[in-house]
Short mmCIF file of C-alpha atoms in Angstrom, two decimals:
data_model
loop_
_atom_site.label_atom_id
_atom_site.label_comp_id
_atom_site.label_asym_id
_atom_site.label_seq_id
_atom_site.Cartn_x
_atom_site.Cartn_y
_atom_site.Cartn_z
CA MET A 1 -20.32 3.52 -41.10
CA ALA A 2 -19.49 0.44 -39.01
CA ASN A 3 -21.92 -2.46 -38.74
CA GLY A 4 -24.45 -0.64 -40.96
CA ASN A 5 -25.17 1.68 -38.04
CA SER A 6 -24.65 5.35 -38.96
CA THR A 7 -24.30 6.36 -35.31
CA ILE A 8 -21.14 4.29 -34.71
CA LEU A 9 -17.85 5.70 -35.98
CA THR A 10 -15.31 3.60 -37.82
CA ALA A 11 -11.60 4.00 -37.01
CA GLU A 12 -11.15 5.95 -40.27
CA GLU A 13 -13.99 8.33 -39.41
CA GLU A 14 -12.54 8.85 -35.96
CA GLN A 15 -9.16 9.72 -37.47
CA LYS A 16 -10.88 12.12 -39.88
CA LEU A 17 -12.49 13.94 -36.95
CA ARG A 18 -9.13 14.29 -35.22
CA LYS A 19 -7.16 15.32 -38.30
CA PRO A 20 -7.92 19.11 -38.19
CA ILE A 21 -6.90 19.22 -34.53
CA ASP A 22 -3.66 17.33 -35.13
CA GLU A 23 -2.84 19.49 -38.15
CA TYR A 24 -3.48 22.81 -36.37
CA VAL A 25 -1.61 21.87 -33.20
CA GLY A 26 1.05 20.06 -35.26
CA LYS A 27 1.94 23.22 -37.18
CA ILE A 28 2.29 25.15 -33.92
CA GLN A 29 4.33 22.31 -32.42
CA ALA A 30 6.71 22.42 -35.42
CA LYS A 31 7.29 26.15 -34.84
CA ILE A 32 7.88 25.55 -31.12
CA ASP A 33 10.32 22.71 -31.85
CA SER A 34 12.34 24.92 -34.20
CA LEU A 35 12.50 27.64 -31.52
CA ARG A 36 13.56 25.14 -28.85
CA LYS A 37 16.24 23.50 -31.00
CA ASP A 38 19.03 25.96 -30.17
CA GLY A 39 17.59 26.88 -26.78
CA THR A 40 15.84 24.45 -24.41
CA ASP A 41 16.77 21.30 -26.36
CA ARG A 42 20.39 22.39 -26.53
CA VAL A 43 20.48 23.10 -22.77
CA LEU A 44 19.08 19.63 -21.96
CA SER A 45 21.50 17.95 -24.35
CA LEU A 46 24.50 19.74 -22.85
CA GLN A 47 23.38 18.98 -19.28
CA ASN A 48 23.13 15.28 -20.13
CA HIS A 49 26.57 15.47 -21.74
CA MET A 50 28.00 17.04 -18.57
CA ASP A 51 26.48 14.27 -16.45
CA SER A 52 28.08 11.62 -18.67
CA ILE A 53 31.45 13.38 -18.39
CA LYS A 54 31.21 13.38 -14.58
CA ARG A 55 30.54 9.61 -14.63
CA ASP A 56 33.30 8.86 -17.15
CA ARG A 57 36.18 7.29 -15.20
CA SER A 58 38.47 7.15 -18.24
CA LEU A 59 38.96 10.93 -18.13
CA THR A 60 41.42 12.73 -15.87
CA LYS A 61 40.28 15.44 -13.48
CA GLN A 62 41.75 18.15 -15.72
CA GLU A 63 40.05 16.74 -18.84
CA LYS A 64 36.71 16.61 -17.03
CA GLU A 65 37.04 20.18 -15.80
CA GLY A 66 37.97 21.41 -19.28
CA ARG A 67 35.07 19.69 -21.02
CA ILE A 68 32.60 20.73 -18.32
CA ALA A 69 33.76 24.35 -18.60
CA SER A 70 33.26 24.19 -22.37
CA ASP A 71 29.76 22.76 -21.93
CA GLN A 72 28.88 25.41 -19.34
CA ALA A 73 29.87 28.13 -21.79
CA GLU A 74 27.66 26.53 -24.45
CA ILE A 75 24.82 26.22 -21.93
CA ALA A 76 25.04 29.95 -21.19
CA LYS A 77 24.63 30.68 -24.92
CA ALA A 78 21.74 28.22 -25.23
CA LYS A 79 20.00 29.72 -22.19
CA ALA A 80 20.28 33.15 -23.78
CA VAL A 81 18.56 31.80 -26.90
CA GLU A 82 15.98 30.09 -24.66
CA ALA A 83 15.25 33.34 -22.85
CA GLY A 84 14.94 35.22 -26.15
CA ASN A 85 12.38 32.74 -27.49
CA LYS A 86 10.45 32.31 -24.24
CA ASP A 87 7.70 34.86 -24.94
CA GLU A 88 7.13 33.67 -28.50
CA ILE A 89 6.92 30.03 -27.38
CA ALA A 90 4.47 31.00 -24.62
CA LYS A 91 2.23 32.71 -27.19
CA LEU A 92 2.31 29.66 -29.46
CA VAL A 93 1.50 27.32 -26.58
CA ALA A 94 -1.39 29.56 -25.50
CA ASP A 95 -2.71 29.59 -29.08
CA ALA A 96 -2.60 25.77 -29.28
CA GLU A 97 -4.24 25.33 -25.88
CA ALA A 98 -7.00 27.81 -26.74
CA TYR A 99 -7.70 25.85 -29.93
CA LEU A 100 -7.77 22.55 -28.01
CA LYS A 101 -10.14 24.02 -25.44
CA ALA A 102 -12.49 25.26 -28.15
CA HIS A 103 -12.45 22.24 -30.45
CA PHE A 104 -11.10 19.05 -28.84
CA ASP A 105 -14.05 18.10 -26.64
CA GLN A 106 -16.77 19.54 -28.86
CA ASP A 107 -15.54 18.43 -32.28
CA TYR A 108 -13.80 15.19 -31.37
CA TYR A 109 -13.92 13.62 -27.91
CA GLN A 110 -17.64 13.99 -27.18
CA VAL A 111 -18.48 12.58 -30.61
CA VAL A 112 -16.19 9.60 -30.03
CA LYS A 113 -17.57 9.09 -26.53
CA GLN A 114 -21.17 9.02 -27.80
CA SER A 115 -20.12 6.61 -30.53
CA CYS A 116 -18.49 4.35 -27.92
CA ASP A 117 -21.63 4.43 -25.77
CA ARG A 118 -23.72 3.34 -28.74
CA GLU A 119 -21.16 0.69 -29.62
CA LYS A 120 -21.41 -0.76 -26.10
CA VAL A 121 -25.18 -0.95 -26.42
CA GLN A 122 -24.75 -2.62 -29.81
CA ALA A 123 -22.24 -5.13 -28.39
CA ARG A 124 -24.62 -6.13 -25.58
CA ALA A 125 -27.49 -6.41 -28.05
CA ASN A 126 -25.35 -8.65 -30.27
CA TYR A 127 -24.50 -10.77 -27.24
CA SER A 128 -28.15 -11.15 -26.23
CA SER A 129 -29.04 -12.08 -29.81
CA LYS A 130 -26.21 -14.62 -29.92
CA VAL A 131 -27.26 -16.19 -26.62
CA ALA A 132 -30.88 -16.44 -27.80
CA GLN A 133 -29.69 -18.08 -31.02
CA LEU A 134 -27.50 -20.56 -29.14
CA GLU A 135 -30.32 -21.41 -26.75
CA GLN A 136 -32.66 -22.08 -29.67
CA GLU A 137 -30.06 -24.23 -31.44
CA HIS A 138 -29.37 -26.12 -28.22
CA LYS A 139 -33.06 -26.71 -27.62
CA THR A 140 -33.51 -27.99 -31.17
CA ALA A 141 -30.48 -30.27 -30.91
CA MET A 142 -31.60 -31.70 -27.54
CA SER A 143 -35.06 -32.51 -28.91
CA LYS A 144 -33.47 -34.82 -31.49
CA LEU A 145 -31.27 -36.72 -29.03
CA THR A 146 -32.17 -39.73 -26.91
CA ASP A 147 -28.77 -41.13 -25.94
CA HIS A 148 -27.60 -39.96 -22.51
CA GLN A 149 -23.95 -39.53 -23.53
CA GLU A 150 -24.88 -37.53 -26.62
CA MET A 151 -27.09 -35.26 -24.53
CA LYS A 152 -24.24 -34.79 -22.06
CA ASP A 153 -21.86 -33.90 -24.90
CA GLU A 154 -24.35 -31.43 -26.34
CA ASN A 155 -24.71 -29.72 -22.95
CA TYR A 156 -20.94 -29.45 -22.72
CA VAL A 157 -20.66 -27.97 -26.22
CA HIS A 158 -23.48 -25.53 -25.45
CA LYS A 159 -21.73 -24.28 -22.31
CA ASN A 160 -18.55 -23.74 -24.30
CA ARG A 161 -20.41 -21.77 -26.95
CA LEU A 162 -22.03 -19.58 -24.31
CA PHE A 163 -18.61 -19.02 -22.76
CA ASP A 164 -17.15 -18.03 -26.14
CA ALA A 165 -20.01 -15.57 -26.65
CA LYS A 166 -19.34 -14.08 -23.21
CA MET A 167 -15.62 -13.74 -23.99
CA GLN A 168 -16.45 -12.05 -27.30
CA LEU A 169 -18.66 -9.55 -25.47
CA GLU A 170 -15.88 -8.76 -22.99
CA LYS A 171 -13.42 -8.37 -25.87
CA ASP A 172 -15.78 -6.00 -27.71
CA LEU A 173 -16.41 -3.94 -24.57
CA GLN A 174 -12.67 -3.72 -23.87
CA GLU A 175 -12.00 -2.50 -27.41
CA VAL A 176 -14.64 0.22 -26.96
CA LYS A 177 -13.09 1.15 -23.60
CA ASP A 178 -9.62 1.34 -25.20
CA ARG A 179 -10.90 3.63 -27.99
CA ARG A 180 -12.58 6.04 -25.59
CA HIS A 181 -9.51 6.12 -23.32
CA ALA A 182 -7.16 6.72 -26.26
CA ALA A 183 -9.38 9.59 -27.45
CA TYR A 184 -9.38 11.14 -23.98
CA THR A 185 -5.62 10.90 -23.44
CA HIS A 186 -4.75 12.26 -26.89
CA LYS A 187 -5.43 15.80 -25.68
CA TYR A 188 -2.92 15.39 -22.84
CA HIS A 189 -0.42 13.88 -25.26
CA LEU A 190 -0.58 17.08 -27.32
CA ILE A 191 -0.30 19.26 -24.20
CA ASP A 192 2.62 17.11 -23.03
CA LEU A 193 4.55 17.94 -26.21
CA LEU A 194 3.63 21.62 -26.06
CA ARG A 195 4.67 22.12 -22.43
CA MET A 196 7.39 19.48 -22.17
CA SER A 197 5.48 17.36 -19.59
CA LYS A 198 4.51 20.31 -17.37
CA PHE A 199 0.89 19.80 -16.28
CA THR A 200 -1.20 21.78 -13.84
CA PHE A 201 -2.51 20.13 -10.68
CA ALA A 202 -6.02 19.92 -12.18
CA GLU A 203 -4.71 18.28 -15.36
CA THR A 204 -2.64 15.77 -13.39
CA SER A 205 -5.64 14.92 -11.20
CA ALA A 206 -7.89 14.51 -14.26
CA GLN A 207 -5.41 12.11 -15.84
CA LYS A 208 -5.09 10.06 -12.64
CA TRP A 209 -8.88 9.80 -12.33
CA GLU A 210 -9.20 8.76 -15.97
CA ASN A 211 -6.47 6.12 -15.58
CA TYR A 212 -8.15 4.82 -12.43
CA LYS A 213 -11.48 4.45 -14.25
CA TYR A 214 -9.75 2.84 -17.22
CA THR A 215 -7.94 0.22 -15.13
CA PHE A 216 -10.74 -0.30 -12.60
CA ASN A 217 -11.81 -3.89 -12.14
CA ARG A 218 -14.78 -4.62 -9.89
CA ARG A 219 -13.58 -8.09 -8.85
CA ALA A 220 -10.06 -6.89 -8.06
CA PHE A 221 -11.46 -3.88 -6.18
CA LEU A 222 -13.68 -6.07 -3.98
CA LEU A 223 -10.83 -8.51 -3.32
CA GLN A 224 -8.59 -5.61 -2.34
CA ASN A 225 -11.07 -3.52 -0.36
CA GLY A 226 -14.07 -5.72 0.41
CA LEU A 227 -12.99 -6.34 3.99
CA TYR A 228 -12.39 -2.63 4.63
CA ILE A 229 -15.81 -1.80 3.26
CA ALA A 230 -17.43 -4.42 5.50
CA ILE A 231 -15.56 -3.16 8.59
CA LEU A 232 -16.47 0.44 7.74
CA LEU A 233 -20.13 -0.59 7.62
CA VAL A 234 -19.72 -2.30 11.01
CA PHE A 235 -18.26 0.92 12.48
CA ILE A 236 -21.12 2.95 11.02
CA MET A 237 -23.58 0.55 12.66
CA LEU A 238 -21.72 0.82 15.98
CA CYS A 239 -21.79 4.62 15.73
CA ILE A 240 -25.57 4.44 15.27
CA ILE A 241 -26.24 1.78 17.92
CA THR A 242 -23.95 3.11 20.71
CA PRO A 243 -25.86 6.41 21.31
CA MET A 244 -29.12 4.44 21.39
CA VAL A 245 -27.85 1.83 23.88
CA LYS A 246 -25.33 3.78 25.98
CA LYS A 247 -26.79 7.29 25.56
CA THR A 248 -23.36 8.56 24.48
CA PRO A 249 -21.85 9.11 21.03
CA LEU A 250 -19.03 6.83 19.92
CA LEU A 251 -17.29 9.07 17.43
CA THR A 252 -16.03 11.88 19.67
CA TYR A 253 -12.69 13.69 19.75
CA ASN A 254 -11.71 12.10 23.07
CA ASN A 255 -12.64 8.62 21.90
CA VAL A 256 -10.59 9.02 18.71
CA LEU A 257 -7.60 10.17 20.79
CA ASN A 258 -8.06 7.20 23.14
CA ILE A 259 -8.08 4.81 20.18
CA LEU A 260 -4.93 6.39 18.72
CA GLN A 261 -3.27 6.33 22.14
CA GLN A 262 -4.01 2.63 22.64
CA ALA A 263 -2.92 1.84 19.08
CA SER A 264 0.46 3.58 19.37
CA PRO A 265 2.44 0.92 21.34
CA ARG A 266 0.77 -1.83 19.31
CA MET A 267 1.91 -0.07 16.13
CA PHE A 268 5.52 -0.88 17.03
CA LEU A 269 4.67 -4.55 17.45
CA ALA A 270 2.76 -4.75 14.16
CA LEU A 271 5.52 -2.94 12.26
CA GLY A 272 8.02 -5.42 13.68
CA VAL A 273 6.14 -8.60 12.82
CA ALA A 274 5.15 -7.21 9.40
CA GLY A 275 8.75 -7.63 8.24
CA LEU A 276 8.69 -11.27 9.31
CA ILE A 277 5.37 -11.93 7.58
CA LEU A 278 6.86 -10.33 4.47
CA LEU A 279 9.40 -13.19 4.62
CA THR A 280 6.51 -15.73 4.89
CA GLY A 281 7.20 -15.99 8.63
CA THR A 282 5.53 -14.96 11.88
CA ASP A 283 6.34 -14.35 15.56
CA LEU A 284 4.47 -16.06 18.38
CA SER A 285 6.62 -14.50 21.11
CA ILE A 286 5.46 -10.88 20.77
CA GLY A 287 3.16 -11.00 23.80
CA ARG A 288 5.89 -12.48 25.98
CA MET A 289 8.35 -9.88 24.66
CA VAL A 290 5.92 -7.19 25.82
CA GLY A 291 5.67 -8.85 29.23
CA MET A 292 9.47 -9.05 29.48
CA GLY A 293 9.88 -5.42 28.36
CA MET A 294 7.15 -4.16 30.69
CA THR A 295 8.70 -6.01 33.64
CA THR A 296 12.21 -4.78 32.84
CA ALA A 297 11.10 -1.17 32.35
CA THR A 298 9.00 -1.21 35.53
CA ILE A 299 11.89 -2.60 37.60
CA ILE A 300 14.26 0.14 36.39
CA MET A 301 11.77 3.03 36.53
CA HIS A 302 10.02 1.82 39.71
CA GLN A 303 8.99 4.32 42.38
CA GLY A 304 11.50 3.54 45.15
CA PRO A 305 12.76 0.01 45.90
CA ASN A 306 11.04 -2.73 43.92
CA THR A 307 8.15 -4.54 45.57
CA GLY A 308 9.26 -7.84 44.05
CA SER A 309 12.54 -9.62 43.53
CA VAL A 310 14.38 -10.92 40.48
CA PHE A 311 16.09 -14.25 41.13
CA GLY A 312 15.78 -13.40 44.81
CA HIS A 313 17.39 -9.96 44.52
CA VAL A 314 15.45 -6.74 45.10
CA PHE A 315 16.60 -3.91 42.81
CA ASP A 316 16.54 -0.25 43.67
CA PHE A 317 17.40 2.21 40.89
CA SER A 318 15.87 5.21 42.66
CA ASN A 319 19.33 6.62 43.45
CA LEU A 320 19.91 7.23 39.71
CA PRO A 321 18.66 10.42 38.01
CA VAL A 322 15.22 9.95 36.46
CA GLY A 323 16.45 10.74 32.95
CA VAL A 324 19.18 8.10 33.21
CA ARG A 325 16.67 5.51 34.40
CA VAL A 326 14.33 6.28 31.49
CA ILE A 327 17.11 5.85 28.91
CA PHE A 328 18.50 2.78 30.68
CA ALA A 329 15.03 1.18 30.73
CA LEU A 330 14.66 1.77 26.98
CA PHE A 331 18.15 0.40 26.36
CA MET A 332 17.46 -2.80 28.33
CA CYS A 333 14.05 -3.33 26.68
CA VAL A 334 15.60 -3.03 23.22
CA VAL A 335 18.63 -5.21 24.10
CA LEU A 336 16.58 -8.02 25.65
CA CYS A 337 13.96 -8.11 22.89
CA THR A 338 16.62 -7.89 20.17
CA PHE A 339 18.67 -10.66 21.82
CA PHE A 340 15.77 -13.11 21.69
CA THR A 341 14.58 -12.15 18.21
CA ALA A 342 18.17 -12.48 16.93
CA ILE A 343 18.29 -16.02 18.32
CA ALA A 344 15.03 -16.91 16.56
CA GLY A 345 16.29 -15.24 13.39
CA PHE A 346 19.56 -17.18 13.51
CA PHE A 347 17.84 -20.57 13.79
CA THR A 348 15.33 -19.60 11.09
CA ALA A 349 18.02 -18.41 8.65
CA LYS A 350 20.77 -20.93 9.43
CA PHE A 351 18.79 -24.14 9.77
CA LYS A 352 15.76 -23.18 7.62
CA MET A 353 13.60 -23.62 10.72
CA HIS A 354 10.09 -22.30 10.33
CA PRO A 355 9.60 -19.08 12.35
CA PHE A 356 6.54 -20.69 13.93
CA ILE A 357 8.88 -23.11 15.75
CA SER A 358 11.75 -20.74 16.56
CA THR A 359 9.46 -18.02 17.92
CA MET A 360 7.31 -20.53 19.81
CA ALA A 361 10.50 -21.72 21.53
CA ASN A 362 11.30 -18.08 22.31
CA MET A 363 7.81 -17.59 23.72
CA LEU A 364 8.20 -20.55 26.12
CA VAL A 365 11.74 -19.63 27.17
CA ILE A 366 10.91 -15.97 27.81
CA PHE A 367 7.74 -16.68 29.75
CA GLY A 368 9.43 -19.40 31.80
CA LEU A 369 12.46 -17.26 32.63
CA ILE A 370 10.53 -14.11 33.56
CA THR A 371 7.91 -16.02 35.58
CA TYR A 372 10.59 -18.02 37.43
CA ALA A 373 12.76 -14.93 38.03
CA THR A 374 9.92 -12.74 39.32
CA LYS A 375 7.60 -15.44 40.72
CA GLY A 376 4.95 -13.96 38.44
CA VAL A 377 4.33 -10.91 40.63
CA SER A 378 3.47 -7.44 39.37
CA PHE A 379 6.07 -4.75 40.15
CA GLY A 380 3.70 -1.89 40.82
CA ALA A 381 3.90 1.66 39.50
CA ILE A 382 6.78 3.62 38.02
CA GLU A 383 7.81 7.14 39.04
CA GLN A 384 4.86 9.46 38.49
CA THR A 385 7.01 12.03 36.68
CA ILE A 386 8.29 9.61 34.02
CA PRO A 387 5.19 9.33 31.77
CA ALA A 388 5.08 13.12 31.54
CA MET A 389 8.69 13.04 30.37
CA ILE A 390 8.25 10.31 27.73
CA ILE A 391 4.69 10.86 26.53
CA PRO A 392 3.44 14.23 27.82
CA LYS A 393 0.00 15.52 26.93
CA ILE A 394 0.06 18.88 25.17
CA ASN A 395 -3.32 20.63 25.47
CA GLY A 396 -4.88 17.20 25.98
CA PHE A 397 -3.14 15.69 22.96
CA PRO A 398 -1.26 12.46 23.84
CA THR A 399 2.22 12.70 22.31
CA ILE A 400 2.59 8.92 22.41
CA ILE A 401 0.89 9.14 18.99
CA LEU A 402 3.92 11.07 17.69
CA TRP A 403 6.18 8.17 18.73
CA ALA A 404 4.06 5.87 16.58
CA VAL A 405 4.13 8.33 13.66
CA ALA A 406 7.94 8.47 13.91
CA ALA A 407 8.13 4.66 13.87
CA ILE A 408 5.85 4.49 10.83
CA ILE A 409 8.01 7.01 8.93
CA ILE A 410 11.29 5.25 9.83
CA VAL A 411 10.07 1.75 8.95
CA TRP A 412 8.48 3.05 5.73
CA PHE A 413 11.83 4.57 4.80
CA ILE A 414 13.65 1.30 5.57
CA TRP A 415 11.20 -0.76 3.52
CA ASN A 416 11.02 1.56 0.52
CA LYS A 417 14.22 3.59 0.33
CA THR A 418 17.02 1.29 1.50
CA THR A 419 18.82 -1.68 -0.04
CA PHE A 420 17.78 -3.78 2.96
CA GLY A 421 14.11 -2.99 2.30
CA LYS A 422 14.36 -3.92 -1.37
CA ASN A 423 16.16 -7.14 -0.39
CA LEU A 424 13.42 -7.85 2.15
CA TYR A 425 10.79 -7.84 -0.60
CA ALA A 426 13.04 -9.88 -2.90
CA VAL A 427 13.72 -12.59 -0.31
CA GLY A 428 10.05 -12.68 0.72
CA GLY A 429 8.93 -13.03 -2.90
CA ASN A 430 11.45 -15.70 -3.96
CA PRO A 431 14.40 -16.54 -1.66
CA GLU A 432 16.04 -18.83 -4.23
CA ALA A 433 16.02 -16.16 -6.93
CA ALA A 434 17.21 -13.56 -4.41
CA SER A 435 20.12 -15.81 -3.42
CA VAL A 436 21.11 -16.33 -7.05
CA SER A 437 21.02 -12.54 -7.51
CA GLY A 438 23.69 -12.16 -4.82
CA ILE A 439 21.41 -11.22 -1.91
CA SER A 440 22.36 -12.78 1.43
CA VAL A 441 19.17 -14.48 2.55
CA PHE A 442 20.76 -15.17 5.95
CA ARG A 443 21.57 -11.50 6.61
CA VAL A 444 18.18 -10.27 5.41
CA THR A 445 16.34 -12.80 7.59
CA VAL A 446 18.36 -12.07 10.72
CA GLY A 447 18.11 -8.35 9.96
CA ALA A 448 14.32 -8.54 9.82
CA PHE A 449 14.25 -10.29 13.22
CA VAL A 450 16.65 -7.74 14.73
CA LEU A 451 14.54 -4.84 13.43
CA ALA A 452 11.47 -6.53 14.92
CA GLY A 453 13.25 -6.85 18.29
CA ILE A 454 14.13 -3.15 18.33
CA LEU A 455 10.52 -2.23 17.61
CA TYR A 456 9.22 -4.65 20.28
CA GLY A 457 11.57 -3.05 22.81
CA PHE A 458 10.34 0.45 22.00
CA GLY A 459 6.71 -0.71 22.04
CA SER A 460 6.97 -2.38 25.48
CA TRP A 461 8.81 0.67 26.90
CA LEU A 462 6.07 3.01 25.66
CA GLU A 463 3.36 0.69 26.98
CA CYS A 464 5.05 0.78 30.39
CA ALA A 465 4.95 4.58 30.34
CA ARG A 466 1.33 4.59 29.13
CA MET A 467 0.19 2.19 31.88
CA TYR A 468 2.39 3.76 34.62
CA GLY A 469 4.21 0.46 35.05
CA SER A 470 2.47 -2.57 36.56
CA GLY A 471 4.82 -4.82 34.59
CA SER A 472 4.49 -8.58 34.96
CA ALA A 473 5.37 -11.69 32.96
CA ALA A 474 1.70 -12.22 32.10
CA TYR A 475 1.26 -8.76 30.58
CA GLY A 476 0.86 -8.74 26.81
CA GLN A 477 -0.67 -12.20 26.59
CA GLY A 478 -2.39 -12.54 23.22
CA TRP A 479 -0.87 -9.39 21.77
CA GLU A 480 0.92 -11.43 19.14
CA MET A 481 -2.45 -12.36 17.67
CA ASP A 482 -3.49 -8.70 17.49
CA ALA A 483 -0.23 -7.69 15.80
CA ILE A 484 -0.32 -10.54 13.27
CA ALA A 485 -4.02 -9.99 12.59
CA ALA A 486 -3.46 -6.26 12.01
CA CYS A 487 -0.80 -7.06 9.40
CA VAL A 488 -2.98 -9.62 7.66
CA VAL A 489 -5.99 -7.31 7.59
CA GLY A 490 -3.67 -4.57 6.32
CA GLY A 491 -2.69 -6.65 3.30
CA VAL A 492 0.71 -8.03 4.33
CA SER A 493 0.52 -11.43 2.66
CA PHE A 494 1.72 -14.70 4.18
CA THR A 495 2.64 -15.74 0.62
CA GLY A 496 5.63 -13.41 0.98
CA GLY A 497 6.95 -10.27 -0.66
CA ILE A 498 3.61 -8.43 -0.61
CA GLY A 499 2.66 -5.67 1.79
CA LYS A 500 2.75 -1.95 2.54
CA ILE A 501 3.35 0.04 5.70
CA SER A 502 0.10 1.94 5.07
CA GLY A 503 -1.75 -1.39 5.24
CA VAL A 504 -0.16 -2.23 8.60
CA VAL A 505 -1.19 1.16 9.98
CA VAL A 506 -4.78 0.70 8.79
CA GLY A 507 -4.85 -2.83 10.25
CA VAL A 508 -3.73 -1.65 13.70
CA PHE A 509 -6.30 1.15 13.76
CA ILE A 510 -9.06 -1.23 12.64
CA PHE A 511 -8.46 -3.73 15.44
CA THR A 512 -7.88 -1.12 18.13
CA ALA A 513 -10.97 0.84 17.13
CA LEU A 514 -13.09 -2.31 16.92
CA THR A 515 -12.01 -3.48 20.39
CA TYR A 516 -12.55 -0.01 21.86
CA SER A 517 -16.00 0.33 20.25
CA LEU A 518 -17.18 -3.10 21.39
CA THR A 519 -15.91 -2.42 24.92
CA ILE A 520 -17.84 0.87 25.10
CA LEU A 521 -20.91 -0.95 23.83
CA GLY A 522 -20.51 -3.47 26.65
CA ILE A 523 -19.83 -6.52 24.47
CA ASP A 524 -18.27 -9.37 26.45
CA THR A 525 -14.51 -9.76 25.94
CA ASN A 526 -14.94 -13.38 24.86
CA LEU A 527 -17.35 -12.33 22.11
CA GLN A 528 -14.80 -9.74 20.96
CA PHE A 529 -12.45 -12.63 20.21
CA VAL A 530 -15.17 -14.06 17.97
CA PHE A 531 -15.34 -10.80 15.97
CA SER A 532 -11.55 -10.72 15.67
CA GLY A 533 -11.45 -14.34 14.55
CA ILE A 534 -14.05 -13.76 11.83
CA ILE A 535 -12.17 -10.70 10.54
CA ILE A 536 -8.89 -12.65 10.40
CA LEU A 537 -10.56 -15.57 8.61
CA VAL A 538 -12.11 -13.28 6.00
CA ALA A 539 -8.85 -11.36 5.55
CA VAL A 540 -6.79 -14.49 4.98
CA THR A 541 -9.46 -15.91 2.64
CA LEU A 542 -9.32 -12.77 0.50
CA ASP A 543 -5.52 -12.92 0.56
CA CYS A 544 -5.63 -16.54 -0.62
CA LEU A 545 -8.07 -15.64 -3.39
CA LYS A 546 -5.75 -12.85 -4.56
CA TYR A 547 -2.83 -15.28 -4.55
CA VAL A 548 -4.77 -17.92 -6.49
CA GLN A 549 -5.89 -15.29 -9.02
CA LYS A 550 -2.29 -14.11 -9.41
CA LYS A 551 -1.08 -17.68 -9.97
#
């Protein structure tokens, strides 16, 4: 036995325990393999051969058709053999699985697991003994020294020895962890061969849970989720405090719907700027884009002649059908927002200008133009029938949420399933390497800005419908901070090339819910900025720590 301890298995003893299982299942597996040779294996081989023929450009159409027809005839024969052996193979598989169920855990895995548990205890005991020994040696050595430099050197050597002992402990514990994991997964390796990678839902879930435990790292988990845990605790506290202070519960169905409803237009803005942050950029003009979109949409969908003028001209679109005005308002919101984001994207991509500068210029230009054109006035309400057309409530459920869900699905698809999305990650991670690989950094950058503009246009149009108009140049002030903060909290890294749509969604909900909860509780708006600032600071700090750890 290892280390003179009869309760800890050696590798040879572990193999000896597993040998009867491997031999029994191995014999069955050999029979199954022989039965599959002219059946299932032959079918798979012929199907792969047919795929290679279809991709072979050196063959003529007639040659391909002839060879494929020949393979299909062979496949029909192989499938007949497969069908004839199906019942026998099923019996053999059932026999092997019954044996594994009866013997694997009891005769092998549980024994190995107990051995690993004892080995972990032994490793920690060895570490404690080693540390005590080093401390004693250090104490003895220090008692003999009088020179300051020698004492300093001894302290340095002692720290290194303690560090080495700690590393040895971690190495020993990792080896034990590897052995236990290998023992656990061996059963699924055998089942994998028996069933040709066909697992039940329970077996798949068990493997995922085991792999999660095996790869779990406390430090990495806290870096990744520490902020979410802290915010969740804050929400739990708010849910407890609000009924005590305001005599009304916070977590109600209507409140949840209100939070989702408020978050929906902001989701478009966050999804737009997320692509820019993925490229190590940002957008300071989002709030002004919202103001411009709200003003434009209100002017077009206004109830009767407009109460204000644009460059001295009073518009009246009330003679157009309502449906036309709704679509025209959306079109103009998207066009205007995309026009300005494309300009910022062009300067960023062409002249390597930092997005902070190009979007700040956009912010000033947009606000100046809209304020000058409209004299800063609010344009009142839109037609009362329009919100019911765009975002009707069905049995009290606000369908504006469905608009946000659609945007999430579309942007997720673009990021994860298109060439542009893959290029977006590549350019964000390393633009030089992406350029060398043949990716147009210019097109990807401008494309990200254009996509952001389209999303800003949709978001401002929906916000106009949600708020029944009241568009003005000042509307949306500070929204860029909320959108950027939601992305950062959601894990979209300013270091570039790192981020998920799911993170953006979570970030938007976190900030919207926090603002809503604090408002219900009666917390001053200025203090809400303090909470938001702290959350952003912590989020970016954790992001920087993850980046440093990665480096």
